[in-house]
Every structure is written in C-alpha cells, then in structure tokens.
Short mmCIF file of C-alpha atoms in Angstrom, two decimals:
data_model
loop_
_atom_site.label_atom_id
_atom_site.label_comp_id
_atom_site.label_asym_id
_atom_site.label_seq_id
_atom_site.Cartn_x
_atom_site.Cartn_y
_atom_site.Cartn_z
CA UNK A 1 144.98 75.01 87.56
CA UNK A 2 141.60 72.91 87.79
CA UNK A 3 139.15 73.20 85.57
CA UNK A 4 136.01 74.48 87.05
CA UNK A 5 133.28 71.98 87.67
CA UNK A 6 130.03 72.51 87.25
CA UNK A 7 128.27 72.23 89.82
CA UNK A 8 130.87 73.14 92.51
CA UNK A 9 131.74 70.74 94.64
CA UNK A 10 130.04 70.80 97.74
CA UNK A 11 131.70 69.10 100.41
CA UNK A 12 129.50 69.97 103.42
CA UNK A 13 126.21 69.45 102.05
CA UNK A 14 123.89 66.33 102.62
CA UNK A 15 123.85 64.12 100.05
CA UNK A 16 120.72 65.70 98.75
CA UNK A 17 123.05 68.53 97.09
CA UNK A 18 125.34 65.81 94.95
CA UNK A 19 122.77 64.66 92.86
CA UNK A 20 124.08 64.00 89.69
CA UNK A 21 123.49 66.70 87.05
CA UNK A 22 122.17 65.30 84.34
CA UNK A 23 118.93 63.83 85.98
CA UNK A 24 118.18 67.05 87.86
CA UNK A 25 118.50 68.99 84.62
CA UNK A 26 115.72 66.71 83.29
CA UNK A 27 113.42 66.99 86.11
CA UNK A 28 113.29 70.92 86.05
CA UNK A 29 112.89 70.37 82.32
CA UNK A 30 109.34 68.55 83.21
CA UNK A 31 108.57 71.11 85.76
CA UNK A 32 109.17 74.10 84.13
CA UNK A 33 107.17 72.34 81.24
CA UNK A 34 104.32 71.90 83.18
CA UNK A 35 104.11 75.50 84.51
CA UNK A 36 103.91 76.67 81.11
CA UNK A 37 101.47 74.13 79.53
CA UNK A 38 99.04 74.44 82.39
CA UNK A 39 98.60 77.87 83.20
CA UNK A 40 95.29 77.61 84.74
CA UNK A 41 96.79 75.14 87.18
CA UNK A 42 99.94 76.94 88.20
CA UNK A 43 97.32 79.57 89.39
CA UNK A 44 95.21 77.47 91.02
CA UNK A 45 96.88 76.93 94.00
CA UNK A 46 99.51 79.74 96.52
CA UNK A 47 101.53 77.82 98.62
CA UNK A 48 100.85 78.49 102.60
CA UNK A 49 103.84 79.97 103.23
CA UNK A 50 103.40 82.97 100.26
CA UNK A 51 99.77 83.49 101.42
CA UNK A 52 100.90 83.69 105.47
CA UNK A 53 103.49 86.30 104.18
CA UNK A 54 100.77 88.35 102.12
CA UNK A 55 98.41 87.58 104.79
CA UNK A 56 101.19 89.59 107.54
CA UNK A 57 101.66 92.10 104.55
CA UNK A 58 97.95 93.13 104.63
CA UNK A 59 97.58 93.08 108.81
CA UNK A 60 100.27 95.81 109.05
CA UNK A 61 98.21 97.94 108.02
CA UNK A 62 94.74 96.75 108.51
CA UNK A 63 95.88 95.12 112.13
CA UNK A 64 97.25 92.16 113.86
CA UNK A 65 93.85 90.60 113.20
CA UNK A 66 92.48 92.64 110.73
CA UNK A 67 90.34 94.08 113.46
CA UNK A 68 91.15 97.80 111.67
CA UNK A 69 93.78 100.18 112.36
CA UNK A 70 94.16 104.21 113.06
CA UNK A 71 96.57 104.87 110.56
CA UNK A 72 97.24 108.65 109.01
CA UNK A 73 93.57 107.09 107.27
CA UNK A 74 91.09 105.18 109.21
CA UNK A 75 92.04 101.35 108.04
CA UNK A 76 89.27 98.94 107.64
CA UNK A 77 88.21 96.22 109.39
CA UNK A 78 88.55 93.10 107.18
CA UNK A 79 87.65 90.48 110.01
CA UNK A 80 84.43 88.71 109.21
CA UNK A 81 83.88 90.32 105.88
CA UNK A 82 81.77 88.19 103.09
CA UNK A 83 84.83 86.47 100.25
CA UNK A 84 82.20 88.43 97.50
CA UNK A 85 82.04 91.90 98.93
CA UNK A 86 86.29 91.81 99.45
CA UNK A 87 86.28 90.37 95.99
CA UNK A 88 84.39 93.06 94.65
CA UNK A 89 86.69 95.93 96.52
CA UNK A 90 89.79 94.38 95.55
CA UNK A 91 88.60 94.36 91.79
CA UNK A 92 87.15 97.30 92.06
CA UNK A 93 90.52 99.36 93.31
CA UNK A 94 92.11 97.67 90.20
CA UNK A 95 90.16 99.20 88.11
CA UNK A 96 89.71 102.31 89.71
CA UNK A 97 86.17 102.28 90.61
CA UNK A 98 87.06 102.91 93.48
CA UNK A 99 89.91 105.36 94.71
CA UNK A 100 92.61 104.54 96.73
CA UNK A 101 96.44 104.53 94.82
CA UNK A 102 97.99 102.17 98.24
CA UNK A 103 94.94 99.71 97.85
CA UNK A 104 95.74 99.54 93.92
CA UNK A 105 99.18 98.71 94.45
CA UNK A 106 98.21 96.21 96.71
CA UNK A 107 95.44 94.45 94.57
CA UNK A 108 96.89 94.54 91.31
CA UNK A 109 99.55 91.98 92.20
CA UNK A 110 97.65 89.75 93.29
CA UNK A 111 96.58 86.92 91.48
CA UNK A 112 92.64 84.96 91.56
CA UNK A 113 94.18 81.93 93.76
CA UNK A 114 96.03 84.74 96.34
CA UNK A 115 92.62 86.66 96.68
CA UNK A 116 91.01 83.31 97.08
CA UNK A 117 93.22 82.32 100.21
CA UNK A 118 93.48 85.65 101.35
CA UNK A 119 89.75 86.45 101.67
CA UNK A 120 88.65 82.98 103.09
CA UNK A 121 91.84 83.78 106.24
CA UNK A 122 89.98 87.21 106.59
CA UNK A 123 86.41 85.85 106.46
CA UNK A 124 87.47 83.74 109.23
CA UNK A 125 88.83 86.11 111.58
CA UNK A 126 86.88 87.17 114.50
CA UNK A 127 88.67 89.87 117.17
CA UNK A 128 87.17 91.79 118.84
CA UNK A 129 85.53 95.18 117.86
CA UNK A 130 88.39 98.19 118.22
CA UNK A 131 85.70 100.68 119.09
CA UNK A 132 86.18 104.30 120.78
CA UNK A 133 83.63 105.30 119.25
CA UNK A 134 80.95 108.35 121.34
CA UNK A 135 78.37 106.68 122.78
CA UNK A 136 75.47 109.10 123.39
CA UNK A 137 73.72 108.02 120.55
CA UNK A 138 74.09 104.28 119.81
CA UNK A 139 70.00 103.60 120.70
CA UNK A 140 69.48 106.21 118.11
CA UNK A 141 71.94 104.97 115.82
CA UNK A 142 70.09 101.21 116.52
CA UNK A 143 66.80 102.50 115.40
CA UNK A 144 68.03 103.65 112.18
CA UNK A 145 69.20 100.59 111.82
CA UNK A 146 66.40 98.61 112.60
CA UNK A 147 63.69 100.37 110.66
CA UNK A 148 65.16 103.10 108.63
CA UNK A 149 64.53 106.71 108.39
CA UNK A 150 60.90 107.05 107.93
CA UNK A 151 59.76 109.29 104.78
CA UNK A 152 63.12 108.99 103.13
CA UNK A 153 64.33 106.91 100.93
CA UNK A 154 66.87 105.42 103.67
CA UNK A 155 65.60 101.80 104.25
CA UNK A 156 66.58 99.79 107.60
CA UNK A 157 70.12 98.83 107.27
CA UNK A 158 69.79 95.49 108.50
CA UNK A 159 67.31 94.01 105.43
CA UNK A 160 70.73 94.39 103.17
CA UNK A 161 73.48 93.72 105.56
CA UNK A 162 71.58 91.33 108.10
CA UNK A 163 69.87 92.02 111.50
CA UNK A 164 73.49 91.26 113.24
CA UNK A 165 74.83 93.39 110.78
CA UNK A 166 77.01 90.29 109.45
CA UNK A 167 76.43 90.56 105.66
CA UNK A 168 76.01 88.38 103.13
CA UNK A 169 77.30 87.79 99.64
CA UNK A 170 77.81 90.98 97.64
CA UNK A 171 76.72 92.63 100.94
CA UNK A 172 79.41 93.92 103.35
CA UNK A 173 79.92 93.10 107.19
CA UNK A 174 79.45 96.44 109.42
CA UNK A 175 79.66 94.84 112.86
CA UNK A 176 82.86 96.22 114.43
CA UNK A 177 83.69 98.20 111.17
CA UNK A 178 85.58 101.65 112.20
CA UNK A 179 83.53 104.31 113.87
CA UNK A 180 85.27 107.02 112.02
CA UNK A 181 86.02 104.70 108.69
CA UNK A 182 82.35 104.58 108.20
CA UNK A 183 81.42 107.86 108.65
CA UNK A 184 83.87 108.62 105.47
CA UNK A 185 82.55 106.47 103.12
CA UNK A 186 79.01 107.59 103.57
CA UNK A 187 79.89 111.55 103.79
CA UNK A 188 81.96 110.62 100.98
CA UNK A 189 80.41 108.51 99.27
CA UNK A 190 80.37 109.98 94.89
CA UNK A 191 84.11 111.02 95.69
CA UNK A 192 85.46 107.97 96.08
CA UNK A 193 82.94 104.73 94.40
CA UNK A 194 81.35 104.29 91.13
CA UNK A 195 84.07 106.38 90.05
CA UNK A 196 83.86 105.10 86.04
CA UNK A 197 80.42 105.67 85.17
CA UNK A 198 80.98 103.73 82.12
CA UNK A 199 80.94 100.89 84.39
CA UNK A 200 78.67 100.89 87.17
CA UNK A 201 78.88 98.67 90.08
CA UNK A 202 77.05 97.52 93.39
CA UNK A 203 78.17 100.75 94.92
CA UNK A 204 75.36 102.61 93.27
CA UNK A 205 72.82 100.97 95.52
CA UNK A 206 74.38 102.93 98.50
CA UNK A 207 74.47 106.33 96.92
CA UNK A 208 70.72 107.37 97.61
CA UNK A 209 70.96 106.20 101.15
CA UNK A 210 74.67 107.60 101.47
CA UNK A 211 73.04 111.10 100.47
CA UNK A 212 69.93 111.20 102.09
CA UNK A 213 71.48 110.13 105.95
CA UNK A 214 72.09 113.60 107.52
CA UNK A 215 75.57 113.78 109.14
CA UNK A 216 74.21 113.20 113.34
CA UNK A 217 72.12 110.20 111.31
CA UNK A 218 75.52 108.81 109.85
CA UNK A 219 77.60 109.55 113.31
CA UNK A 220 74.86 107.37 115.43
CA UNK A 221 74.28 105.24 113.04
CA UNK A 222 78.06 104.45 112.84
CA UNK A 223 78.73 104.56 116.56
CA UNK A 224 76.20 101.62 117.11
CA UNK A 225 77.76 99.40 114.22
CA UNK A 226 81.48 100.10 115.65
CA UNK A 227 80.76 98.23 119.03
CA UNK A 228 78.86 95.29 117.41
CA UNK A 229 80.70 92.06 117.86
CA UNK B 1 113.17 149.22 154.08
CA UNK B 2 112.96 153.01 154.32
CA UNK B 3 109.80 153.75 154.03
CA UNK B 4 109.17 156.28 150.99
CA UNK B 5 108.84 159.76 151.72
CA UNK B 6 107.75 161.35 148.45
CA UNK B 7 109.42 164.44 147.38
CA UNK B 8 107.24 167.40 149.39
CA UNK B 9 106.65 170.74 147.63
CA UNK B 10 105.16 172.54 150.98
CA UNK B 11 102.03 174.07 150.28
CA UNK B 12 101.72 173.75 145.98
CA UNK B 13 98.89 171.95 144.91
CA UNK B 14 100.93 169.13 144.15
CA UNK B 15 101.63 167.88 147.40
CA UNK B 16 97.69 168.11 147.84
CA UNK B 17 96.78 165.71 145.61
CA UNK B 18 99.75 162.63 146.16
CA UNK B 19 98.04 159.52 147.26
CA UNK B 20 97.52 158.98 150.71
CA UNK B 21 99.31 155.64 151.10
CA UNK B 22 102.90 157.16 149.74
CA UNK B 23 102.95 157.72 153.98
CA UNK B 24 104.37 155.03 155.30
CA UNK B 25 106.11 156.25 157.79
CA UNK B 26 102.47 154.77 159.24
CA UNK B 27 104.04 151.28 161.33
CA UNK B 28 100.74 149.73 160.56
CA UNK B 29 100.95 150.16 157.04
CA UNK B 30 104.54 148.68 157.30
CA UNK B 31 103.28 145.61 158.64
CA UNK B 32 100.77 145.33 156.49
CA UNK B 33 102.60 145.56 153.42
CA UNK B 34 104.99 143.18 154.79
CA UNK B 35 102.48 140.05 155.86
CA UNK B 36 100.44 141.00 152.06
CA UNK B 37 104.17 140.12 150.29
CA UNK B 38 104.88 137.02 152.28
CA UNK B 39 101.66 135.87 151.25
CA UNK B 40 101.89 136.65 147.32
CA UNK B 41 105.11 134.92 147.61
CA UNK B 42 103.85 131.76 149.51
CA UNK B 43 101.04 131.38 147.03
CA UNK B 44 103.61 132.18 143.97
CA UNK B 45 105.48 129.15 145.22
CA UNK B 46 103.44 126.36 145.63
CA UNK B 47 101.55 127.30 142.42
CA UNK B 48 105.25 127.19 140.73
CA UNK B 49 104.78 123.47 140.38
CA UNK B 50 102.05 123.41 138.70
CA UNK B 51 102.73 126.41 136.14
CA UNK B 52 103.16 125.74 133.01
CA UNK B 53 104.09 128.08 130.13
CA UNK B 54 106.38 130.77 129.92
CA UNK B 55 107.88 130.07 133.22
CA UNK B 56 111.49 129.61 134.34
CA UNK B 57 111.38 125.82 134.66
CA UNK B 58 109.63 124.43 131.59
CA UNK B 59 112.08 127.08 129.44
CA UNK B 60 115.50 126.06 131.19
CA UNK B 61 113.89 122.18 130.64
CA UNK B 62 113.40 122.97 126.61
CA UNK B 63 116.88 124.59 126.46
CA UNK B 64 118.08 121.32 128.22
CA UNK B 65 116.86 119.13 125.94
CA UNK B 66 117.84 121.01 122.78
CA UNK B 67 121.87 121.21 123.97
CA UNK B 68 121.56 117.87 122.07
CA UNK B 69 118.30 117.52 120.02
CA UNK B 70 119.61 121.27 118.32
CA UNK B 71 118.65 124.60 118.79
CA UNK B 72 115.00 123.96 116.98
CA UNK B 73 115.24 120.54 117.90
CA UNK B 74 115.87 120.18 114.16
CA UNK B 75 117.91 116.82 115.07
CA UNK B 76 122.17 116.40 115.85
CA UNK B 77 124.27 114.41 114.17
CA UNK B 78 126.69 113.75 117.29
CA UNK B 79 128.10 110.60 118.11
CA UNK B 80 124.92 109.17 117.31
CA UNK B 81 121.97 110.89 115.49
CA UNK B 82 120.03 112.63 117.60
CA UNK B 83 116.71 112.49 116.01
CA UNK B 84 114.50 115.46 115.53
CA UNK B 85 111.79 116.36 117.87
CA UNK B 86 110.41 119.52 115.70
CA UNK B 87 106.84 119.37 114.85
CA UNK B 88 106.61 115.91 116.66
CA UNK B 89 103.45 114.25 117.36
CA UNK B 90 102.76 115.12 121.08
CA UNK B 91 101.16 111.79 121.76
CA UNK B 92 104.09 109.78 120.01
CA UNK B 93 106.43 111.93 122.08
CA UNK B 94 104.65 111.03 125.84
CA UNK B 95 104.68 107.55 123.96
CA UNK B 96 108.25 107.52 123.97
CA UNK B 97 109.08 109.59 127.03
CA UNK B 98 107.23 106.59 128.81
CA UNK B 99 108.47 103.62 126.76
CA UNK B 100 112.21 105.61 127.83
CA UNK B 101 111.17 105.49 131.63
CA UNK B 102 109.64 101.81 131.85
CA UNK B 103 112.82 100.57 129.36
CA UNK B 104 110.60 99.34 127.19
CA UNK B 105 113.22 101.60 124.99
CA UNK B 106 116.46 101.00 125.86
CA UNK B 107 118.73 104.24 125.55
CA UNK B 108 120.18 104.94 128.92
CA UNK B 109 120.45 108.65 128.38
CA UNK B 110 117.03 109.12 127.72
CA UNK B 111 116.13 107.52 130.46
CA UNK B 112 117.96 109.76 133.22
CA UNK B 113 116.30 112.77 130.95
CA UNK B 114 112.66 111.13 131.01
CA UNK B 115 112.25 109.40 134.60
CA UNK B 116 112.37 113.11 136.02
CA UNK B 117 109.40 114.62 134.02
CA UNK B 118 106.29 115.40 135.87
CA UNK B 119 103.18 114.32 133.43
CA UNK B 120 102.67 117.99 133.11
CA UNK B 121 106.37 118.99 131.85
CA UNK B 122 105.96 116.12 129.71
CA UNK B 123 103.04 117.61 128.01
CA UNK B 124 104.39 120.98 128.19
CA UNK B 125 107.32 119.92 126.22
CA UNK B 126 105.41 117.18 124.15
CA UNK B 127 103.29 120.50 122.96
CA UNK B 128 106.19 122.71 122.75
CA UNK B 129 108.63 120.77 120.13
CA UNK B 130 105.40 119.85 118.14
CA UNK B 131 105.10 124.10 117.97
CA UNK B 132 108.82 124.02 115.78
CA UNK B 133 108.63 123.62 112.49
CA UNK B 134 112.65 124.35 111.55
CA UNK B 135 114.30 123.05 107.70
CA UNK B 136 115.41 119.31 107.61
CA UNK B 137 119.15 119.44 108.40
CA UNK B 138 119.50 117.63 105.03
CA UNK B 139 122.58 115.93 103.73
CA UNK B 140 121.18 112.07 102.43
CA UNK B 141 122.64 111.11 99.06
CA UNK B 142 120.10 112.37 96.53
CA UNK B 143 119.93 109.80 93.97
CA UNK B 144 118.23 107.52 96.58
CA UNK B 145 115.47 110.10 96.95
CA UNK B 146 113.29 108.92 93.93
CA UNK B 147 112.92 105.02 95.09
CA UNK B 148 112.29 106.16 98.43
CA UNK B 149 109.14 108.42 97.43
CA UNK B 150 108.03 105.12 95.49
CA UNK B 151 108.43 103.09 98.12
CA UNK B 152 106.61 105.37 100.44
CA UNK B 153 103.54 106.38 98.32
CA UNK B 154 103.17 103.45 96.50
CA UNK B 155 104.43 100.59 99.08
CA UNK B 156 105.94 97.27 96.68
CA UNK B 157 103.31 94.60 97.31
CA UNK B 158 105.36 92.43 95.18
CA UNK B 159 107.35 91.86 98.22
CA UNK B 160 104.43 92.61 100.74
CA UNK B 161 106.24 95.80 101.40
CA UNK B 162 103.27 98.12 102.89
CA UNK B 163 103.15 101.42 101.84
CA UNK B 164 104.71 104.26 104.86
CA UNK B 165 102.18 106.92 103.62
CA UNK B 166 99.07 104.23 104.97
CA UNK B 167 99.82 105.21 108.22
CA UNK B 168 102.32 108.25 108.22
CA UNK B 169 100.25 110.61 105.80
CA UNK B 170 101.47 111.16 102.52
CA UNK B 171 103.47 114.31 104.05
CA UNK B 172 104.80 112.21 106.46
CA UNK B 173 103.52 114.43 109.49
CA UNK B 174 101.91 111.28 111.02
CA UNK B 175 99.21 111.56 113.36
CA UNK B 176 97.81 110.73 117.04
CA UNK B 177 100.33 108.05 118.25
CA UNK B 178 102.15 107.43 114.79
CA UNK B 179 105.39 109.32 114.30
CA UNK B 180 106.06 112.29 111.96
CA UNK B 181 109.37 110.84 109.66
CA UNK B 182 108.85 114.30 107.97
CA UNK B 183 112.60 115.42 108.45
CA UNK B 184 113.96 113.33 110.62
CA UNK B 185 117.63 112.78 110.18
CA UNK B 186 118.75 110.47 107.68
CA UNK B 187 121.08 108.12 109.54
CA UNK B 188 118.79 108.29 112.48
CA UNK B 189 116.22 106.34 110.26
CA UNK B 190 118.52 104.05 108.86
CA UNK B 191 120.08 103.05 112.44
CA UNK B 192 116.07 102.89 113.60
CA UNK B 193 115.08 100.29 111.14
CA UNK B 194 118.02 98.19 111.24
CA UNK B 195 118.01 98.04 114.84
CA UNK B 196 114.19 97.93 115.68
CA UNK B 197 114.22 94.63 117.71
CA UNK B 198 117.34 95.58 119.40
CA UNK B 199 115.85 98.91 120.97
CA UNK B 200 112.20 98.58 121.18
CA UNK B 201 109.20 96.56 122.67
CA UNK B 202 111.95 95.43 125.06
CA UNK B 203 109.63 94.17 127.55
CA UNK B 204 107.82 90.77 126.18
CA UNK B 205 105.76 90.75 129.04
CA UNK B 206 103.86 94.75 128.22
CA UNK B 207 103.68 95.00 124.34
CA UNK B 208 103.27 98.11 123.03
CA UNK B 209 102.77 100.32 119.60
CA UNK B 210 106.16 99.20 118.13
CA UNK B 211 105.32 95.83 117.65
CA UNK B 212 103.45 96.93 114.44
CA UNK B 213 106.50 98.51 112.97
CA UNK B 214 108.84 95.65 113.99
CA UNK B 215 107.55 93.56 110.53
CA UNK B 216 108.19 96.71 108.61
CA UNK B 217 111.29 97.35 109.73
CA UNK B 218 112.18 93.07 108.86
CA UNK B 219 110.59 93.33 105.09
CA UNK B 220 112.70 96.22 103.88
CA UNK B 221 116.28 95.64 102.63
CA UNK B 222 119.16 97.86 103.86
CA UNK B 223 119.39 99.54 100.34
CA UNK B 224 115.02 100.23 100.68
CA UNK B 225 115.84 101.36 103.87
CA UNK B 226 118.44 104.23 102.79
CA UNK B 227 116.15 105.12 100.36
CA UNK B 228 113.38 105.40 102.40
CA UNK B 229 115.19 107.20 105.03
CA UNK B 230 116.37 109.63 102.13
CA UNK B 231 113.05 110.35 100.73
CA UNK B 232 111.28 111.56 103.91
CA UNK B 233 114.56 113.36 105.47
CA UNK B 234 114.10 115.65 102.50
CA UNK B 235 110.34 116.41 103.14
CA UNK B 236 109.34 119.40 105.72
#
C-alpha cells in the first residue's frame, strides 16, 4: 500500500496547485502573521466581493435599490441617506438605543470597514421614490414643512433636514422615505429611540417635535416627503 | 297547474275571510302569475353570474379545489405537497392564481384550475380560504424546530441570511402580497426553496414579486432550509 502524500496528488490541476509545500507553508506563515500583528489594518479594508454580498443581504429586505420595501413592517428607504445618520442607526441598534432585534442582528456583525463600504453604496443610490402614499394633503403637508407649525414648538422641517429634504451629516434624508414608515417613527417616537436614558443620543432633538405634530399633521406631512425625489 | 281551490266550509266565517287571490280559477290571474315567474327567473339568471356568496357555483368551486388542497384547505401530502391555502393572504393568492394563468408559475394543473376563474370567483375564493383557520397537518422532525425559529426571528447576518420574520411577521401570517408560511406543509417548503428558479418568475421578459425571494431561497443551505420549513409548519 502507498503511503499517503501530503498534499494529494493532483493530477488535473494547473500547475498553480503543485507548488511545492514547503514554500507555501512559509508564505501563509507571513500572512497569517501579518493579520495578527496589524489588526487595525486587516480591518481597514472588505474586499468587493464580501461587501456586494452584504450589500444584496441588506436590499432583500430594504429593496433592490434600497428604495424601501412593504414587508410584514414598513422597511426603510436607505437610498440617498447621509454615511453619519446610517452610522448613527446602525450603532445605535447595537446598543439598543434604538429597538429593533432583526436590525441588531444585522449591525452587530458588522465590522467599522463593512459599515464604511456599505453606507457610501447606499449614500449613492438614487431610485426612484416607491410612493402610494394619499395625496389630498401633500400642499398641506409642504407648508409644514416649509415653515413649521406656528405657536408650537414644531420648527420647519427643512432648516434640519434641508429645503430638498436631502439631509446632511447627523441629519437624515426624508425625500422618498416610506409614507407609512414615517408616520411610525413619529407616532412612535419614546417607544422605540433614546431607549437608554443613561445615554442619550441625537434622537432626543426629535422628541418635542415628534409629540407636538398632531396625527393629520404627521400623515400630510409624511405624504409630501414620500413622493419627493 | 291546477289552480288551487282552497278547502270551502260553505257559509262559516272561515270561508269569509280567505284571501281573495286563493281564486284562481280567474284565467287572468293565471296568466299573470305565469309572465311574473318567467320574469323572476330571467332576472335570477343573468344576475347568477355575477352572485357571489352562498350560491351554488362559488360553493361547488371551493369543494373543487379542496378534493386536493384538503377539506379546510389545511394542505395534502399527495404525490406532491399540496400546499395549504387556509388563512392565505387574499392578495398573495390572486398573485398566484395569475402568475398560474400567464405561466409565470409553471404547474400545469394549476393552470387548467386558474385560467377558468372569473376575477370575481377569484376573489370570492381568495376571501374564502383566507376565512379557514384549520391545525397545521404537522409531522416535520422536531429537533429541527429550534434552529428554524432562530433563523426566522433572528435572520444569521454572518452569512447575510435575512431574517423571514422582516417581511412575513413574526407569526408568520404575512401580509398584503407576502405569503402566510404559518402552517404550510413541511415538504411543500422545502421543495419551494430548493426549486425557486425552476418554478417561478418564469417569464424574464414580466418580472414579478418572486424575484425578491429568489436570493433567499439561494443563501440558505438545504439543512437551514428543513429547519426553516420545520419551524413555521409548526406555527398556526
């Protein structure tokens, strides 16, 4: 009987596959040396491939191209969103600031250079809105808006998140966000942000406006933001 | 038709006070009667094809369709699985009917069964079977249960494996066009996911709603996919 070789022989491989053992041995040596040495490094960089499969991972539920999806929950629209305000979410659903138990599955695996890439892809997607949304009251929902709710404390919407609506920094895109997705988060808005109050975050400067908004204010208001582009 | 002569009790008080129109011995009253029938019937029968409820057609149509899909439309295991229909979203179920007709689907019996719906039996039985709320028929291996509820509540983004409950509820019931898995027969989800490609969005040229599951269906292994079937055939 032959003794078994290590490797086995491989007889229909290209010679890429016979490389001698002894060299090869060495040069994952140095590689796996440099993984370990350099952590910082290793993490600085997700190959294209892993952060196109993440990227598919993510549009399953939140769409094709993260235009939003109806799922059993209204799912987000993550086209066009500012890299700091999906930063924020994604650390905040780690550490349960905000509540959602699939979107802290998702974000807790996912390491700095991952959220990097995956961000900048969404940041620079730019479908079209999905809409549906009623449409009896999108000039009313435009005032509001533009200018605010006089004698509350609700200022205009657009000197935070933009005149377009856009965003900016820590500020989040609303233009073609969900009709129905934002008319949760501001009826809900204590149940489910700022949930450690050990640790409070940028959601807090929503919560006065979230409460004052009367529910026909949030519904208009929301309807007009759903069908900008 | 003889006309009816009611029993006469000469002279008591009773035959007094019998309605008038009991005589219609009258030929006038004959004909009458006669032309006022045709008519009810005439009228009963073109309106027949647009009734819908407890009629004769719609119920012989429900009984038709649950000599395979079970007598709740609980699901069959026959020579394939026939999947359950009970408590079905209506709009997934006109979803499908369609998808059936325009072979976007590809199961020839369903076809013959669907491209002879009107749109209004279709939503009569779409609403009907979404009315049935029977027990799963049971019977996956249990000790694949636990790893499916994981896999359905929780998703495993390690290997960008979304979680079901996202967009089928955490009760599985689904919702609008997304399917209820709530029940549904074991091997029919496993032969579902393995085969997505195989039987739907058949027509490259008119894409449609099952595109989204068709990466799904790719990420998950055959032993995620038992277990995942296994979890939500137990739920009801």
């Amino acid at each position: 009987m032959k003794p078994m070789r290590f490797p086995p022989p491989q007889r229909h491989r290209t010679a890429l596959f016979r490389a001698p053992v002894a060299p090869a041995l060495i040069v994952a040596a140095a590689a796996l040396t440099l993984v370990f040495i350099s952590p910082a490094a290793a993490q600085d960089n997700v190959s294209k491939s892993e952060a196109d499969a993440k990227l598919r991972y993510c549009e399953v539920c939140h769409g094709a191209a993260a235009q939003g999806f109806h799922g059993y929950y209204p799912i987000p629209r993550l086209a066009g969103q500012p890299t700091e305000y999906l930063k924020n979410q994604l650390q905040a659903f780690v550490e349960h600031r905000r509540t959602s138990n699939i979107m802290f599955n998702v974000g807790h695996v996912l390491s700095p250079a991952m959220i990097n890439a995956l961000t900048t892809d969404f940041n620079q997607l730019n479908p079209k809105p999905l809409g549906g949304a009623p449409k009896q009251d999108l000039d009313e929902g435009k005032k509001i808006f533009d200018n605010g709710v006089a004698g509350t404390n609700v200022p205009p919407c657009a000197s935070c998140h933009g005149p377009q609506a856009k965003g900016n920094g820590p500020f989040p895109r609303l233009a073609g966000q969900l009709y129905d997705y934002i008319t949760n988060k501001l009826t809900n808005w204590d149940k489910e942000r700022g949930q450690n109050p050990s640790s409070p975050d940028t959601s807090a400067v929503m919560q006065p406006i979230a409460h004052s908004l009367t529910q026909p204010q949030i519904k208009a208001v929301a309807a007009y933001l759903s069908y900008l582009e | 038709m003889r006309a009816l002569k009611p029993l006469r009790i000469e002279g008591t008080p009773e035959a007094r006070l019998r309605p008038a129109i009991w005589k219609l011995t009258d030929v006038r009253l004959r004909v009458g009667l006669a032309a006022l029938v045709a008519t009810l019937f005439f009228v009963g029968a073109v309106s027949a094809q647009h009734r819908i409820g407890p009629s004769g057609d719609i119920a012989a149509k429900i009984s038709y369709c649950k000599d395979c899909h079970g007598v709740s439309a609980q699901g069959y295991n026959g020579y394939f699985p026939i999947p359950r229909l009970a408590g079905q979203q209506p709009v997934y179920l006109q979803n499908q009917l369609r998808a059936f007709i325009e072979h976007r689907r590809t199961n020839n019996i369903m076809f013959n069964v669907a491209h002879s719906l009107s749109p209004a039996m279709v939503d009569a039985l779409a609403t009907h079977f979404a009315s049935l709320h029977p027990p799963p028929i049971g019977g996956a291996p249990r000790q694949k249960v636990a790893t499916g509820r994981k896999i359905f509540e929780d998703g495993m983004p390690e290997v960008n494996i979304a979680a079901c409950a996202a967009c089928h509820g955490p009760d599985a019931t689904g919702s609008g066009q997304i399917p209820r898995l709530a029940g549904q027969l074991y091997p029919y989800l496993i032969k579902t996911l393995n085969n997505w490609d195989k039987e739907r969005g058949r027509n490259p040229t008119v894409p449609d709603a099952s595109a989204i599951m068709s990466p799904v269906a790719h990420s998950l292994n055959r032993s995620q996919i038992e277990a995942v079937a296994a979890f939500v055939s137990t739920l009801r």
